[in-house]
Tab-separated table of C-alpha atoms and ligand atoms in Angstrom:
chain	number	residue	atom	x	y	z
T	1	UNK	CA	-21.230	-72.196	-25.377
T	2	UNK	CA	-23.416	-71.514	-28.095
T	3	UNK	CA	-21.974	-73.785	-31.225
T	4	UNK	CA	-22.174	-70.878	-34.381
T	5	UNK	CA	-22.429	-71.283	-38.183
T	6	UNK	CA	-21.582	-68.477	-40.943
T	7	UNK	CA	-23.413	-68.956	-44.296
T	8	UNK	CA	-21.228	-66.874	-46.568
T	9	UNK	CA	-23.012	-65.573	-49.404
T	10	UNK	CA	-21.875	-63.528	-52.848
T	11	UNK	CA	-18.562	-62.833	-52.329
T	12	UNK	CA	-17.977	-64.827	-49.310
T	13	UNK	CA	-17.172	-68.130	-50.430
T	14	UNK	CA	-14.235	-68.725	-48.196
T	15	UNK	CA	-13.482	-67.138	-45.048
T	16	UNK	CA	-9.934	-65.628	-44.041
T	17	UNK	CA	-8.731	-66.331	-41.099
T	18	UNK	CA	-10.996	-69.397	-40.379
T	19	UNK	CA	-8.032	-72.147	-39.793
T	20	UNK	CA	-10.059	-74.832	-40.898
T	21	UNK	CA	-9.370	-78.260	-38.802
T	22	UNK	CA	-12.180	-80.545	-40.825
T	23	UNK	CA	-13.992	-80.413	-44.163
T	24	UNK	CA	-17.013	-82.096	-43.388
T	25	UNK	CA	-18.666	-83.527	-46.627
T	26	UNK	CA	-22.474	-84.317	-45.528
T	27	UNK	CA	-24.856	-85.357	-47.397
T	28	UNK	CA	-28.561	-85.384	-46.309
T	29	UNK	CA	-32.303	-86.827	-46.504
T	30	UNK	CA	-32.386	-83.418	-48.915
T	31	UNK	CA	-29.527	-84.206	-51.104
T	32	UNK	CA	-26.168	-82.347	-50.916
T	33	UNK	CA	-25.169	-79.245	-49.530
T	34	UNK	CA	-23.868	-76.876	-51.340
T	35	UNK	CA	-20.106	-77.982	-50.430
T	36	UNK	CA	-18.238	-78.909	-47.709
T	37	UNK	CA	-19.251	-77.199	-44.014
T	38	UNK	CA	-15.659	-76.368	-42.861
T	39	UNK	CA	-15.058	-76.715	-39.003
T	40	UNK	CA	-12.452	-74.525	-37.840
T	41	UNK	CA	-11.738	-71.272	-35.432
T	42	UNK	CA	-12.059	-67.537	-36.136
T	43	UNK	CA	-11.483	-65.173	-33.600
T	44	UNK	CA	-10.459	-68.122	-30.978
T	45	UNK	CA	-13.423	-69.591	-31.457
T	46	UNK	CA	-15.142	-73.218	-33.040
T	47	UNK	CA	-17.336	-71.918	-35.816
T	48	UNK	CA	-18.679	-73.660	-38.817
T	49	UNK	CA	-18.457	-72.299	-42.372
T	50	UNK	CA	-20.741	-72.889	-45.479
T	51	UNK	CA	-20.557	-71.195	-48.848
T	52	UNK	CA	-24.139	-71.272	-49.953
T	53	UNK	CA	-23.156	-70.872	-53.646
T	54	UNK	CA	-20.197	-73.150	-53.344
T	55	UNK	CA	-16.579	-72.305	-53.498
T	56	UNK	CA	-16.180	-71.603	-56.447
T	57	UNK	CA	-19.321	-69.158	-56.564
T	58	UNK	CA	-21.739	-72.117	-59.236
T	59	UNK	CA	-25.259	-71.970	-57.440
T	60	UNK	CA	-27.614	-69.345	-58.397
T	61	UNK	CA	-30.358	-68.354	-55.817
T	62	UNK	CA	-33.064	-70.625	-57.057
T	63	UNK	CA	-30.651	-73.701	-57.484
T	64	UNK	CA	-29.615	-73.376	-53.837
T	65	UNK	CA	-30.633	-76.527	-51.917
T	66	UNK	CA	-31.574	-74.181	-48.816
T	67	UNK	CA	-32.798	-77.384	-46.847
T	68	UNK	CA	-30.017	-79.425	-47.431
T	69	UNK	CA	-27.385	-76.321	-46.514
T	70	UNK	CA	-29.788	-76.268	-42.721
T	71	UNK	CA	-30.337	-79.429	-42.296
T	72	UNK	CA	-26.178	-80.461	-42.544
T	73	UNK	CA	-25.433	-77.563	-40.638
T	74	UNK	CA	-28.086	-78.938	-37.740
T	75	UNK	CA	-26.658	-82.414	-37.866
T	76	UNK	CA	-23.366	-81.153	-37.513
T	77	UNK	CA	-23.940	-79.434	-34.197
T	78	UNK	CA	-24.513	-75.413	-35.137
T	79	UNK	CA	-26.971	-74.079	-33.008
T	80	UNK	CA	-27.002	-70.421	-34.242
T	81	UNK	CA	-26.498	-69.201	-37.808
T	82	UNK	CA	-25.010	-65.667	-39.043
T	83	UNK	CA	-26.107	-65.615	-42.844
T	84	UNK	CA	-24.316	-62.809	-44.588
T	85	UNK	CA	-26.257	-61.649	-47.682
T	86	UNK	CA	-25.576	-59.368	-50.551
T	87	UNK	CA	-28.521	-57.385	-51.124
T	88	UNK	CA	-29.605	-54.195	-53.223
T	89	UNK	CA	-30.523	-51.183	-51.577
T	90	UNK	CA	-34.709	-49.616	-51.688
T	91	UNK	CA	-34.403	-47.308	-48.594
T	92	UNK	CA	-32.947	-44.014	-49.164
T	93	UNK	CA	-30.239	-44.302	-46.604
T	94	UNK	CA	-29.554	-48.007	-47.984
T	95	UNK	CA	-26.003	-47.184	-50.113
T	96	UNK	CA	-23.979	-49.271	-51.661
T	97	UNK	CA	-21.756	-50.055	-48.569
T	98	UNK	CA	-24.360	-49.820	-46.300
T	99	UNK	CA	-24.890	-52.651	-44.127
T	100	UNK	CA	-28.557	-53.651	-42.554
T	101	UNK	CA	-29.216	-56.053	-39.707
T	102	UNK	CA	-32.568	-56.732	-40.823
T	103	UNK	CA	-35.581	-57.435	-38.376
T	104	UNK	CA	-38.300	-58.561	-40.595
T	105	UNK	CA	-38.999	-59.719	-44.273
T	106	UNK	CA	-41.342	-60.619	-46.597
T	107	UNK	CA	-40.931	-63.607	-49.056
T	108	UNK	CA	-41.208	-63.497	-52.425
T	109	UNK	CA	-39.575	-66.621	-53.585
T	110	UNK	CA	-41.586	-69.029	-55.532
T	111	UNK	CA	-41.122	-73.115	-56.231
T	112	UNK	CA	-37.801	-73.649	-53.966
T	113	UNK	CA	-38.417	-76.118	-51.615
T	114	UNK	CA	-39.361	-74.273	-48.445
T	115	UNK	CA	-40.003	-76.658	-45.806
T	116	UNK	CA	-38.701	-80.043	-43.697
T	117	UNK	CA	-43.113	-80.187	-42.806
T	118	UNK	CA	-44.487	-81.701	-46.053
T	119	UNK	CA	-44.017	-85.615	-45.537
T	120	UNK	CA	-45.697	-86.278	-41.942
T	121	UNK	CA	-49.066	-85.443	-42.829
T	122	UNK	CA	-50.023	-86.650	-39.722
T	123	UNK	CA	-48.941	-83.885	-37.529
T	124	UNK	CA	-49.099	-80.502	-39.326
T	125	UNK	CA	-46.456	-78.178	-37.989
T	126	UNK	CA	-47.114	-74.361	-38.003
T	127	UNK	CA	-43.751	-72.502	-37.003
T	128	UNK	CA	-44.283	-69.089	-35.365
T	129	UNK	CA	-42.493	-66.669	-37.871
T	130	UNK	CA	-43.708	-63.370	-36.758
T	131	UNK	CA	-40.097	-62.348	-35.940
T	132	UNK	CA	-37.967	-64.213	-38.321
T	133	UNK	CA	-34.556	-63.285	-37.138
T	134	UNK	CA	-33.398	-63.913	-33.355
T	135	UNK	CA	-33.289	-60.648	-31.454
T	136	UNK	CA	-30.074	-62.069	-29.372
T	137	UNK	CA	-28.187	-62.693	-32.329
T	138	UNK	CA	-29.018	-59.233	-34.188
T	139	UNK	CA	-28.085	-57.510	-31.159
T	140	UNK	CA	-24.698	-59.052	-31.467
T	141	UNK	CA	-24.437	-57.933	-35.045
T	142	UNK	CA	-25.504	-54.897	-33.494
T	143	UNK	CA	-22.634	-54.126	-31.198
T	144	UNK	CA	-20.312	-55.765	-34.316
T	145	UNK	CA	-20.586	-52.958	-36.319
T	146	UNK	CA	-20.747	-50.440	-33.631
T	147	UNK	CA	-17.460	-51.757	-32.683
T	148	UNK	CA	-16.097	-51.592	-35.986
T	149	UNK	CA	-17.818	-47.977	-36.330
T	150	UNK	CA	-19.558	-49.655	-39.918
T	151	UNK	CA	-22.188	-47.666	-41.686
T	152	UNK	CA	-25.271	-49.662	-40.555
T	153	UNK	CA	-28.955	-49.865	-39.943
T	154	UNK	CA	-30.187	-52.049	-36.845
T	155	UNK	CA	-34.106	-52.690	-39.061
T	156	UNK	CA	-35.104	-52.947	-42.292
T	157	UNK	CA	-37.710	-55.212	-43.906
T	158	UNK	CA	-36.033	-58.130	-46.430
T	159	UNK	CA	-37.667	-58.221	-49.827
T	160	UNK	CA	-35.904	-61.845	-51.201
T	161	UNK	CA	-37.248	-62.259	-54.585
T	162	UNK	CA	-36.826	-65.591	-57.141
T	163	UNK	CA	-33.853	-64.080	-58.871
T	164	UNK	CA	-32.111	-64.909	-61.503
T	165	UNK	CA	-32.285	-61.407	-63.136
T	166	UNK	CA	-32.473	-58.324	-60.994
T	167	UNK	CA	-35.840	-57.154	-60.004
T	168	UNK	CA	-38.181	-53.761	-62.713
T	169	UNK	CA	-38.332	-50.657	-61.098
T	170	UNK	CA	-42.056	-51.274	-60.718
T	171	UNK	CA	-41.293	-54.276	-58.666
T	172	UNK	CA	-39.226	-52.152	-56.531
T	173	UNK	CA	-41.630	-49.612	-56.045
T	174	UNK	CA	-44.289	-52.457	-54.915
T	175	UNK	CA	-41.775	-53.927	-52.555
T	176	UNK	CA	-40.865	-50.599	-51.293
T	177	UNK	CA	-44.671	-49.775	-50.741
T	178	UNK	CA	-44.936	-53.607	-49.107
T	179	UNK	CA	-42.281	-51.634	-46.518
T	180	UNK	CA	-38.635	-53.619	-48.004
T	181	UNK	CA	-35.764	-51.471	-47.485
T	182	UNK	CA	-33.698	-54.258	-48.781
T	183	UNK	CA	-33.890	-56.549	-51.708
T	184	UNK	CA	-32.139	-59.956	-52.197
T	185	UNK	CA	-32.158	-63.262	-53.662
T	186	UNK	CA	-30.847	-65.557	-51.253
T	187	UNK	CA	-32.901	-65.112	-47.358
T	188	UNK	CA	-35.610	-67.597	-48.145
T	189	UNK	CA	-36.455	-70.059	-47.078
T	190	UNK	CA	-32.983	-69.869	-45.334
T	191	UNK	CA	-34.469	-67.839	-42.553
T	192	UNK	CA	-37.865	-69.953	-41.795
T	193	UNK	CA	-35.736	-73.251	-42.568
T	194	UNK	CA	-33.609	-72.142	-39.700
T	195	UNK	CA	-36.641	-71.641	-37.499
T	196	UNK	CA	-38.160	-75.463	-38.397
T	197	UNK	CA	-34.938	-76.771	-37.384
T	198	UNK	CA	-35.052	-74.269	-34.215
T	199	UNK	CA	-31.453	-72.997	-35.254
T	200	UNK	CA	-31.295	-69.312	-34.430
T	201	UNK	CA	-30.937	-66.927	-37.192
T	202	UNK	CA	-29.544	-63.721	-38.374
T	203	UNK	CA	-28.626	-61.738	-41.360
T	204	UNK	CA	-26.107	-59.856	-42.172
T	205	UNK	CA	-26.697	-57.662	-45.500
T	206	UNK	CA	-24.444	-55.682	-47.199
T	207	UNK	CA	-25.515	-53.203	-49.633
T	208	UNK	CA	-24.122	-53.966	-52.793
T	209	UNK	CA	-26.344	-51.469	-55.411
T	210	UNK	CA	-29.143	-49.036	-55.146
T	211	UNK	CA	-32.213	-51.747	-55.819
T	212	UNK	CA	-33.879	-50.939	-59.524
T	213	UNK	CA	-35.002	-47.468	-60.036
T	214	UNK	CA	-33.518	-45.985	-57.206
T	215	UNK	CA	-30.325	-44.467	-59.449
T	216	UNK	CA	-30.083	-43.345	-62.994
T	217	UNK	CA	-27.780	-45.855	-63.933
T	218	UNK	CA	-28.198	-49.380	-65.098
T	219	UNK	CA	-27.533	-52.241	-62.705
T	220	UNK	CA	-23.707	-53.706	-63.669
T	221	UNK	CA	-21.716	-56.594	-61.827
T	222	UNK	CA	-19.172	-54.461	-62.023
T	223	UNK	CA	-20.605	-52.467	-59.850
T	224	UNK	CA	-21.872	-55.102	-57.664
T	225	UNK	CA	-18.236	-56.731	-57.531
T	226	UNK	CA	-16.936	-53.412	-56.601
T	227	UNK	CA	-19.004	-53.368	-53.447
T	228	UNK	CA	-18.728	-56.385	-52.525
T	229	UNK	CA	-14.760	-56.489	-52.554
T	230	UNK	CA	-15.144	-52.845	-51.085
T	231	UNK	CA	-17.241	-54.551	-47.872
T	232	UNK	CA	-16.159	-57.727	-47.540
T	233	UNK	CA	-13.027	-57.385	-45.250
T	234	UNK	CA	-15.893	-55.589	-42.696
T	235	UNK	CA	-18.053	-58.523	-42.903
T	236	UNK	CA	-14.665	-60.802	-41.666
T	237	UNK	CA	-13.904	-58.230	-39.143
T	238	UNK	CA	-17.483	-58.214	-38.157
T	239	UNK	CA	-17.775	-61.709	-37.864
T	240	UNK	CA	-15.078	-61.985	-35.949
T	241	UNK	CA	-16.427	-59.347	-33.658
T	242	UNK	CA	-19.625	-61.426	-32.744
T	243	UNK	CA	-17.413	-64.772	-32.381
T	244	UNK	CA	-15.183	-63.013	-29.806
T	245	UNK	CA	-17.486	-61.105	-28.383
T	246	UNK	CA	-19.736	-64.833	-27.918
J	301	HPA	N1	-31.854	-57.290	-56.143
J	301	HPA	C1	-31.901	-58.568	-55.715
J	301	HPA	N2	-30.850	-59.189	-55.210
J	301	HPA	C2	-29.687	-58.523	-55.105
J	301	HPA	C3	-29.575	-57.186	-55.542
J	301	HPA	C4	-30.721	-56.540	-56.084
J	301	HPA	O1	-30.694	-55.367	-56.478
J	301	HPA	N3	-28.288	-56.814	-55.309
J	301	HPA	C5	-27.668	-57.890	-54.762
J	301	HPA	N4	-28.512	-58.934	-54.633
């Protein structure tokens, strides 16, 4: 049986319901994690938990040691990953509440540390990456929400951008004319870490704010935070879902 991780993002930083048996505290050639990977059951089944911020929420997008959260989660045994992402909404159906299974993205990150193929100069390593996310595992996301009759789009193109702040409108526009439909902080190099260490990989975003531009009104946490706890207790159910269903 396929051995699965959850990477909870904003607003996820502990999961209900998960009866945790084991903190693991891991450190790695990369440093530390960002906490403890929690082994426990959902839904009658072993999963793995991660808060990639940390519990309490402390790690901001770029301060996020992405390698060190893949590579732990690798040594400890997972062998698929559901990363659950809180993104901002560019495509007109994309609401706040919305969720999107994305099937492809486009990086905009810059200076993170993107790759376990920089030391061995020996034997350069070129990952195929032309479908970033595994089909099987959207397609379980997939019949998740169906399941759970969620508000949901099975595509849309990831725009994850350096963060901090939140992106200009003119940013947006570019991103939306590079074909995003969503716009977060946090996928990369998750995603193409995932694929180096041959874990397979899929997102689950939840639309937390029309993306810059795309409403009148300026861009609050409030707002964000209002979302977030409005989606979150689909995102357990929907987890759940794909664990039982597994
Ligand atoms: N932009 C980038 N990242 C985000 C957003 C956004 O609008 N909302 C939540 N994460």
């Amino acid at each position: 049986m396929t051995v699965y991780a959850i990477i909870g993002g904003t607003g996820l930083t502990q999961l209900d319901g998960l009866t945790i048996r084991q903190s693991l505290p891991v450190n790695t050639p990369y440093g530390a994690p960002s906490g403890e990977i929690q082994l426990g059951e959902l839904a009658g089944r072993e999963v793995m938990f991660l808060a990639r911020h940390g519990h309490p929420h402390r790690l901001p997008p770029h301060r996020i040691n992405y390698r060190a959260n893949i590579w732990a989660l690798k040594q400890a045994g997972a062998q698929a990953v559901l990363a659950v992402n809180a993104v901002g909404g560019i495509h007109s159906g994309m609401d706040a509440g919305h969720f999107c299974v994305p099937h492809n993205l486009v990086d905009y990150t810059s200076g993170r540390d993107h790759t376990f193929f920089c030391d061995d100069l020996e034997q350069v390593t070129h990952i195929d990456f032309t479908h970033p996310y595994s089909q099987p595992l959207r397609a379980r996301l997939i019949a998740a929400l169906t399941a759970q009759g969620c508000a949901f789009s099975d595509f849309g193109v990831y725009g994850c951008t350096q963060g901090p702040r939140l992106e200009s409108a003119a940013e947006i526009v570019r991103l939306e004319r590079d074909g995003c439909d969503i716009v977060g902080m946090t996928g990369m190099p998750e995603a193409s870490l995932a694929r180096e260490l041959e874990l397979e990989y899929a997102c689950l975003a939840l639309v937390v704010n029309p993306a810059a531009g795309k409403s009148s009104a300026v861009i609050s946490m409030a707002e964000i935070d209002h979302a977030l706890q409005g989606g979150i207790g689909q995102v357990k159910a929907i987890l759940a879902g794909v664990l039982s269903a597994a």
